[in-house]
Amino acid sequence: MRLADVLPVPVVGWAYPAAELLLARAEQLALMTEEPGRITRRAFTPTMREVQEQVAAWMHAAGMAVRRDNIGNLIGVYSAPTPNAPTLLIGSHLDTVRDAGKYDGPLGVLAGLACVEQLAVRGQHLPFNLEVIAFVDEEGLRFHTAYLGSEALSGDFEPAYLRLTDDEGITLADAIRAFGGNPERIAQDRRDPATLLGYCELHIEQGPVLESNGIPVGVVTAIAGQTRMAISFRGEAGHAGTVPMQLRRDALCGAAEFVLAVEAYTRASPDMVATVGRINAYPDVSNVIPAEVAISLDVRHKDNSHRQLVCKLLLERAQHICITRHLSLDWRIVHENLATPCDPALSDILGAAVQQAGYPLLHLPSGAGHDAVAMAQITPISMLFVRCAGGISHRPDEAVQVGDVASALDVLHRFVHLLAADQPSLATEA
Ligand code: HGY
Ligand code: MN
Ligand code: MN
């Protein structure tokens, strides 16, 4: 007997229709794509602008002041009635992977919007500002490095990123300009930690734990560390019909040997995952021996030293393969973040909201990365996971139940009120 079959899910009256509205909005945003027939929305594109305009309209209608910061994050503010109040940030991202699902990112942005709408419709204000942030680039699909939007807020955005180029050769600086942003002023997007109460992100779990426990929501304990690399194997082009096998310096065979070594090595390491998601061969012609192969490598683990050791061992393995095959190697880290714990105090309040709403309290780690990783550099973070069908994500068949979204909205609403009550100094001012 699953827990869900036993526990009546006490979804508060308003939350169910609010969840239905949220899912209808997610459907609307899902139609805004660069690739008809599938959801692909890269940062700083006209499609991203289109989706931001729609979310901005909803924010305005909810009574929020709306702006974009210099990098292009969309920010809606539901102000406290008192001046100089601190700010709670609620957010997630609107960019996607290629052929994505509808909820990875948008669910968290739309949940923040729904939270404000619920306060506004009740004429309620909190003793802190509530800012809903739609980060412009979390996935890194276009420039292959993650958290560009949230790192602008945390102050971790590096000016050198501006020289990154996308697959069309457009620099990040030019893409931000074309989007209406101001690359020279991104440093001004950094938030003063002293003005922040914390950051809360609602996100689909993208894993099987909640579903296997029959629970609609869970509180995240920590977010796995990750290292993303850009690796090139260089050999020598040649005629596919005339170069004997033993004389070849085939870059693709070297890369293939390495990819299988990555799989074998990380299969043997508990809790370790590694993925080669991208591969490009040059000159990419069927009758030419590949001269150069570029691959991505994404390595994750909850323990930083273990992940860093595995990356070192994989580099040594790649170097060995290159020696034996007379290839050269280029190995570059394009993104790295430490495993990031969620803030215990803020997560306790989120947990109290889960229990107050009548749900079992389950804590779980996140193997996926989130903007909360960057936000943790400047403010306490908490995350609420929502059950998703089969734990599927980064796929078009990503799915959530309206009842579970309603549960999450109920918890989020209770969370902001419990947080307000937890700020005695603020509560008296309100
Ligand atoms: O890659 C991730 O974990 C996230 O989807 N950016
Ligand atoms: Mn996400
Ligand atoms: Mn994602």
XYZ file of N, CA, C and O in Angstrom, residues 239-371:
532
model
N 42.744 9.766 -46.115
C 41.776 9.161 -47.021
C 41.265 7.846 -46.421
O 42.065 6.965 -46.053
N 39.949 7.739 -46.351
C 39.360 6.536 -45.727
C 39.714 5.274 -46.509
O 39.737 4.178 -45.953
N 40.075 5.449 -47.779
C 40.297 4.252 -48.596
C 41.763 3.868 -48.739
O 42.078 2.749 -49.123
N 42.656 4.760 -48.332
C 44.053 4.446 -48.671
C 44.991 4.376 -47.475
O 46.074 3.814 -47.562
N 44.605 4.925 -46.320
C 45.520 4.908 -45.166
C 45.345 3.591 -44.407
O 44.263 3.302 -43.897
N 46.380 2.766 -44.333
C 46.268 1.501 -43.595
C 45.918 1.741 -42.123
O 46.330 2.777 -41.548
N 45.165 0.813 -41.508
C 44.683 1.027 -40.137
C 45.828 1.312 -39.179
O 45.744 2.176 -38.323
N 46.973 0.589 -39.360
C 48.034 0.712 -38.345
C 48.784 2.043 -38.501
O 49.558 2.415 -37.643
N 48.500 2.802 -39.574
C 49.206 4.083 -39.734
C 48.322 5.269 -39.373
O 48.712 6.422 -39.534
N 47.116 4.974 -38.883
C 46.175 6.075 -38.649
C 46.380 6.735 -37.287
O 46.806 6.083 -36.336
N 46.040 8.022 -37.242
C 45.914 8.757 -35.965
C 44.471 9.284 -35.913
O 44.184 10.435 -36.175
N 43.601 8.345 -35.653
C 42.151 8.583 -35.774
C 41.608 9.189 -34.480
O 41.526 8.516 -33.448
N 41.225 10.471 -34.544
C 40.783 11.192 -33.330
C 39.477 10.619 -32.793
O 39.256 10.573 -31.579
N 38.627 10.111 -33.701
C 37.325 9.617 -33.229
C 37.493 8.291 -32.478
O 36.849 8.051 -31.461
N 38.395 7.453 -32.936
C 38.643 6.192 -32.208
C 39.229 6.477 -30.831
O 38.880 5.835 -29.843
N 40.079 7.501 -30.754
C 40.633 7.882 -29.445
C 39.544 8.375 -28.519
O 39.433 7.958 -27.367
N 38.669 9.226 -29.075
C 37.568 9.746 -28.251
C 36.638 8.613 -27.822
O 36.196 8.545 -26.682
N 36.389 7.690 -28.744
C 35.473 6.580 -28.426
C 36.053 5.711 -27.314
O 35.336 5.334 -26.376
N 37.344 5.442 -27.376
C 37.991 4.647 -26.309
C 37.855 5.370 -24.972
O 37.540 4.778 -23.941
N 37.981 6.704 -25.017
C 37.887 7.488 -23.772
C 36.458 7.468 -23.233
O 36.218 7.280 -22.041
N 35.476 7.622 -24.114
C 34.077 7.659 -23.658
C 33.720 6.350 -22.952
O 33.109 6.339 -21.878
N 34.161 5.234 -23.528
C 33.840 3.943 -22.890
C 34.617 3.787 -21.574
O 34.124 3.205 -20.609
N 35.800 4.402 -21.527
C 36.566 4.341 -20.269
C 35.851 5.163 -19.187
O 35.772 4.755 -18.023
N 35.290 6.306 -19.579
C 34.526 7.125 -18.626
C 33.371 6.313 -18.065
O 33.139 6.243 -16.858
N 32.644 5.650 -18.962
C 31.485 4.862 -18.513
C 31.931 3.749 -17.563
O 31.382 3.584 -16.469
N 32.987 3.032 -17.951
C 33.431 1.900 -17.117
C 33.891 2.410 -15.753
O 33.532 1.865 -14.702
N 34.630 3.522 -15.776
C 35.192 4.028 -14.523
C 34.101 4.517 -13.579
O 34.061 4.212 -12.394
N 33.148 5.263 -14.121
C 32.155 5.861 -13.225
C 31.084 4.842 -12.845
O 30.483 4.949 -11.785
N 30.863 3.820 -13.667
C 29.943 2.753 -13.234
C 30.476 2.094 -11.969
O 29.719 1.625 -11.117
N 31.804 2.080 -11.847
C 32.424 1.391 -10.695
C 32.458 2.295 -9.460
O 32.848 1.867 -8.376
N 32.058 3.581 -9.655
C 32.154 4.507 -8.498
C 30.748 4.802 -7.972
O 29.957 5.456 -8.675
N 30.414 4.330 -6.806
C 29.061 4.553 -6.288
C 28.707 6.047 -6.274
O 29.562 6.886 -5.989
N 27.478 6.361 -6.587
C 26.956 7.733 -6.532
C 27.619 8.683 -7.533
O 27.413 9.882 -7.462
N 28.464 8.136 -8.402
C 29.109 9.004 -9.397
C 28.330 8.896 -10.706
O 27.871 7.807 -11.062
N 28.109 10.022 -11.374
C 27.535 9.973 -12.732
C 28.429 10.802 -13.647
O 29.005 11.810 -13.220
N 28.562 10.352 -14.876
C 29.361 11.078 -15.867
C 28.684 10.908 -17.220
O 28.189 9.821 -17.531
N 28.663 12.003 -17.977
C 27.923 11.992 -19.248
C 28.722 12.705 -20.325
O 29.232 13.809 -20.086
N 28.844 12.040 -21.475
C 29.364 12.722 -22.666
C 28.148 13.005 -23.536
O 27.598 12.095 -24.159
N 27.676 14.247 -23.501
C 26.418 14.581 -24.182
C 26.632 15.133 -25.580
O 25.718 15.123 -26.391
N 27.816 15.701 -25.818
C 28.050 16.351 -27.112
C 29.272 15.717 -27.767
O 30.259 15.390 -27.071
N 29.230 15.526 -29.087
C 30.414 15.060 -29.815
C 30.380 15.668 -31.211
O 29.334 15.699 -31.862
N 31.486 16.255 -31.600
C 31.600 16.828 -32.941
C 32.899 16.360 -33.565
O 33.960 16.492 -32.950
N 32.810 15.807 -34.781
C 34.021 15.328 -35.481
C 34.323 16.303 -36.616
O 33.420 16.825 -37.269
N 35.614 16.510 -36.837
C 36.062 17.323 -37.978
C 37.001 16.468 -38.822
O 37.869 15.773 -38.282
N 36.816 16.461 -40.144
C 35.900 17.325 -40.930
C 34.479 16.775 -41.074
O 33.712 17.251 -41.885
N 34.159 15.678 -40.328
C 32.762 15.209 -40.309
C 32.311 14.790 -41.719
O 31.241 15.173 -42.196
N 33.193 14.015 -42.367
C 32.924 13.540 -43.745
C 33.127 12.020 -43.751
O 34.107 11.517 -43.166
N 32.237 11.298 -44.397
C 32.248 9.834 -44.230
C 33.511 9.183 -44.806
O 33.914 8.113 -44.363
N 34.178 9.823 -45.759
C 35.349 9.142 -46.344
C 36.657 9.843 -45.978
O 37.636 9.771 -46.735
N 36.650 10.517 -44.805
C 37.886 11.143 -44.302
C 38.112 10.693 -42.858
O 37.181 10.729 -42.034
N 39.281 10.250 -42.525
C 39.613 9.865 -41.149
C 39.510 11.116 -40.268
O 40.103 12.150 -40.613
N 38.734 11.060 -39.172
C 38.549 12.258 -38.336
C 39.866 12.805 -37.797
O 40.630 12.077 -37.158
N 40.088 14.084 -38.061
C 41.325 14.734 -37.597
C 41.165 15.252 -36.176
O 42.105 15.291 -35.390
N 39.940 15.687 -35.841
C 39.737 16.261 -34.508
C 38.335 15.915 -34.022
O 37.384 15.926 -34.811
N 38.229 15.580 -32.756
C 36.910 15.293 -32.161
C 36.797 16.073 -30.862
O 37.677 15.996 -30.000
N 35.713 16.841 -30.780
C 35.437 17.621 -29.552
C 34.265 16.965 -28.832
O 33.245 16.649 -29.454
N 34.454 16.718 -27.537
C 33.357 16.148 -26.739
C 33.160 16.992 -25.481
O 34.054 17.748 -25.063
N 31.964 16.875 -24.910
C 31.722 17.463 -23.574
C 31.833 16.329 -22.556
O 31.680 15.153 -22.898
N 32.136 16.674 -21.330
C 32.120 15.681 -20.244
C 31.541 16.355 -19.004
O 31.991 17.447 -18.619
N 30.517 15.731 -18.436
C 29.803 16.276 -17.261
C 29.932 15.230 -16.157
O 29.454 14.115 -16.299
N 30.624 15.587 -15.088
C 30.892 14.649 -13.981
C 30.281 15.198 -12.707
O 30.460 16.392 -12.389
N 29.521 14.334 -11.967
C 28.848 14.827 -10.765
C 28.965 13.815 -9.637
O 28.934 12.599 -9.854
N 29.019 14.380 -8.431
C 29.040 13.539 -7.239
C 28.710 14.434 -6.048
O 28.975 15.640 -6.071
N 28.185 13.810 -4.991
C 27.817 14.640 -3.828
C 29.047 15.035 -3.018
O 29.013 15.962 -2.221
N 30.170 14.290 -3.249
C 31.387 14.597 -2.485
C 32.410 15.283 -3.400
O 32.823 14.725 -4.421
N 32.826 16.476 -3.039
C 33.698 17.276 -3.908
C 35.042 16.589 -4.177
O 35.496 16.516 -5.309
N 35.672 16.090 -3.125
C 37.022 15.525 -3.322
C 36.942 14.279 -4.205
O 37.801 14.046 -5.059
N 35.871 13.509 -4.048
C 35.724 12.308 -4.888
C 35.552 12.715 -6.354
O 36.185 12.169 -7.254
N 34.730 13.736 -6.574
C 34.504 14.166 -7.962
C 35.819 14.686 -8.563
O 36.189 14.353 -9.690
N 36.533 15.466 -7.773
C 37.771 16.057 -8.313
C 38.823 14.970 -8.566
O 39.544 15.013 -9.561
N 38.840 13.931 -7.713
C 39.783 12.820 -7.932
C 39.420 12.090 -9.229
O 40.298 11.808 -10.064
N 38.130 11.822 -9.433
C 37.708 11.109 -10.649
C 38.060 11.923 -11.891
O 38.554 11.391 -12.881
N 37.869 13.250 -11.824
C 38.216 14.085 -12.991
C 39.721 13.989 -13.273
O 40.146 13.892 -14.427
N 40.511 13.957 -12.219
C 41.987 13.856 -12.389
C 42.347 12.510 -13.025
O 43.134 12.425 -13.978
N 41.731 11.436 -12.539
C 42.011 10.091 -13.082
C 41.551 9.980 -14.540
O 42.217 9.379 -15.384
N 40.438 10.609 -14.862
C 39.949 10.561 -16.257
C 40.871 11.370 -17.174
O 41.115 10.977 -18.315
N 41.402 12.464 -16.665
C 42.380 13.227 -17.465
C 43.600 12.354 -17.738
O 44.077 12.262 -18.877
N 44.088 11.675 -16.716
C 45.259 10.803 -16.904
C 44.947 9.695 -17.919
O 45.770 9.345 -18.770
N 43.726 9.189 -17.878
C 43.344 8.138 -18.833
C 43.323 8.685 -20.261
O 43.816 8.046 -21.195
N 42.810 9.905 -20.395
C 42.777 10.532 -21.735
C 44.200 10.756 -22.236
O 44.514 10.508 -23.417
N 45.077 11.181 -21.339
C 46.479 11.411 -21.735
C 47.133 10.098 -22.168
O 47.862 10.045 -23.176
N 46.820 9.026 -21.462
C 47.382 7.706 -21.814
C 46.884 7.267 -23.202
O 47.678 6.813 -24.056
N 45.595 7.458 -23.428
C 45.030 7.082 -24.739
C 45.726 7.868 -25.850
O 46.069 7.326 -26.910
N 45.980 9.144 -25.584
C 46.615 9.980 -26.623
C 48.049 9.522 -26.893
O 48.496 9.507 -28.044
N 48.739 9.123 -25.837
C 50.119 8.642 -26.056
C 50.100 7.380 -26.922
O 50.803 7.280 -27.921
N 49.246 6.454 -26.564
C 49.243 5.181 -27.309
C 48.732 5.361 -28.751
O 49.087 4.592 -29.639
N 47.943 6.375 -28.978
C 47.370 6.542 -30.328
C 48.014 7.701 -31.089
O 47.540 8.114 -32.135
N 49.058 8.285 -30.501
C 49.759 9.413 -31.147
C 48.795 10.570 -31.467
O 48.789 11.123 -32.591
N 47.990 10.874 -30.454
C 47.045 12.006 -30.588
C 47.476 13.105 -29.634
O 48.274 12.877 -28.722
N 46.920 14.307 -29.843
C 47.130 15.368 -28.835
C 45.783 15.650 -28.166
O 44.722 15.314 -28.710
N 45.876 16.235 -26.988
C 44.685 16.402 -26.137
C 44.542 17.857 -25.699
O 45.521 18.505 -25.348
N 43.310 18.337 -25.760
C 43.002 19.649 -25.159
C 41.905 19.396 -24.129
O 40.880 18.776 -24.461
N 42.129 19.816 -22.899
C 41.201 19.474 -21.786
C 40.907 20.763 -21.029
O 41.793 21.362 -20.443
N 39.653 21.243 -21.093
C 39.333 22.541 -20.482
C 38.095 22.412 -19.585
O 37.096 21.818 -19.991
N 38.193 22.919 -18.361
C 37.012 22.971 -17.486
C 36.216 24.211 -17.864
O 36.751 25.319 -17.842
N 34.959 24.024 -18.248
C 34.127 25.175 -18.645
C 33.149 25.582 -17.547
O 32.608 26.670 -17.554
N 32.923 24.657 -16.601
C 32.086 25.034 -15.461
C 32.379 24.071 -14.322
O 32.562 22.870 -14.561
N 32.432 24.614 -13.135
C 32.611 23.723 -11.981
C 31.920 24.355 -10.770
O 32.038 25.567 -10.555
N 31.147 23.586 -10.034
C 30.625 24.090 -8.764
C 30.703 22.999 -7.709
O 30.532 21.808 -8.006
N 30.989 23.451 -6.493
C 31.089 22.518 -5.376
C 29.696 21.998 -5.033
O 28.681 22.650 -5.331
N 29.653 20.848 -4.396
C 28.383 20.357 -3.835
C 27.907 21.437 -2.869
O 28.711 22.022 -2.125
N 26.606 21.743 -2.921
C 26.081 22.914 -2.194
C 24.970 22.509 -1.241
O 23.895 22.076 -1.704
N 25.211 22.616 0.049
C 24.149 22.270 1.007
C 23.086 23.363 1.059
O 23.400 24.545 0.900
N 21.839 22.971 1.250
C 20.790 23.961 1.477
C 20.898 24.444 2.923
O 21.406 23.735 3.795
N 20.415 25.643 3.162
C 20.547 26.242 4.493
C 19.639 25.519 5.493
O 18.414 25.422 5.265
N 20.182 25.010 6.590
C 19.351 24.236 7.530
C 18.175 25.032 8.106
O 17.051 24.539 8.155
N 18.420 26.266 8.479
C 17.344 27.052 9.127
C 16.212 27.334 8.141
O 15.028 27.138 8.450
N 16.576 27.756 6.941
C 15.534 28.066 5.944
C 14.818 26.778 5.530
O 13.596 26.755 5.356
N 15.579 25.692 5.429
C 14.972 24.403 5.054
C 14.071 23.878 6.166
O 13.071 23.216 5.907
N 14.400 24.197 7.412
C 13.518 23.796 8.524
C 12.164 24.505 8.417
O 11.114 23.914 8.677
N 12.196 25.763 8.015
C 10.937 26.504 7.846
C 10.142 25.908 6.686
O 8.922 25.705 6.769
N 10.860 25.555 5.620
C 10.190 24.919 4.473
C 9.611 23.570 4.901
O 8.470 23.226 4.561
N 10.361 22.845 5.711
C 9.883 21.557 6.217
C 8.669 21.729 7.110
O 7.700 20.953 7.038
N 8.670 22.789 7.913
C 7.507 23.052 8.778
C 6.277 23.359 7.921
O 5.154 22.947 8.247
N 6.494 24.037 6.809
C 5.367 24.338 5.897
C 4.820 23.053 5.287
O 3.598 22.881 5.165
N 5.710 22.129 4.944
C 5.273 20.827 4.393
C 4.412 20.101 5.427
O 3.323 19.616 5.133
N 4.889 20.069 6.660
C 4.144 19.346 7.705
C 2.838 20.063 8.052
O 1.800 19.435 8.230
N 2.887 21.398 8.091
C 1.665 22.167 8.375
C 0.610 21.907 7.291
O -0.596 21.882 7.568
N 1.085 21.663 6.082
C 0.141 21.390 4.975
C -0.384 19.963 5.035
O -1.273 19.580 4.276
N 0.213 19.154 5.921
C -0.324 17.800 6.121
C 0.402 16.716 5.355
O -0.104 15.598 5.218
N 1.621 17.017 4.859
C 2.347 15.997 4.085
C 3.479 15.398 4.916
O 4.052 16.074 5.775
N 3.847 14.145 4.618
C 5.033 13.571 5.272
C 6.251 14.390 4.840
O 6.327 14.853 3.703
N 7.193 14.586 5.755
C 8.388 15.382 5.434
C 9.515 14.460 5.003
O 9.984 13.646 5.781
N 9.896 14.605 3.726
C 10.987 13.785 3.205
C 12.096 14.713 2.727
O 11.838 15.688 2.025
N 13.322 14.420 3.148
C 14.490 15.202 2.692
C 15.241 14.378 1.642
O 15.397 13.165 1.805
N 15.691 15.043 0.611
C 16.412 14.308 -0.435
C 17.433 15.219 -1.117
O 17.236 16.436 -1.189
N 18.519 14.621 -1.646
C 19.544 15.403 -2.339
C 19.141 15.629 -3.793
O 18.268 14.938 -4.324
N 19.822 16.584 -4.429
C 19.567 16.843 -5.850
C 20.804 16.461 -6.667
O 21.886 17.000 -6.445
N 20.633 15.560 -7.605
C 21.709 15.221 -8.547
C 21.782 16.252 -9.649
O 22.820 16.463 -10.272
N 20.637 16.925 -9.880
C 20.625 17.973 -10.907
C 21.161 19.264 -10.307
O 21.083 19.489 -9.101
N 21.699 20.111 -11.171
C 22.155 21.432 -10.740
C 21.006 22.427 -10.814
O 20.031 22.201 -11.534
N 21.113 23.497 -10.050
C 20.049 24.516 -10.048
C 20.661 25.890 -9.788
O 21.776 25.992 -9.231
N 19.904 26.945 -10.124
C 20.376 28.304 -9.842
C 20.647 28.508 -8.358
O 21.435 29.381 -7.964
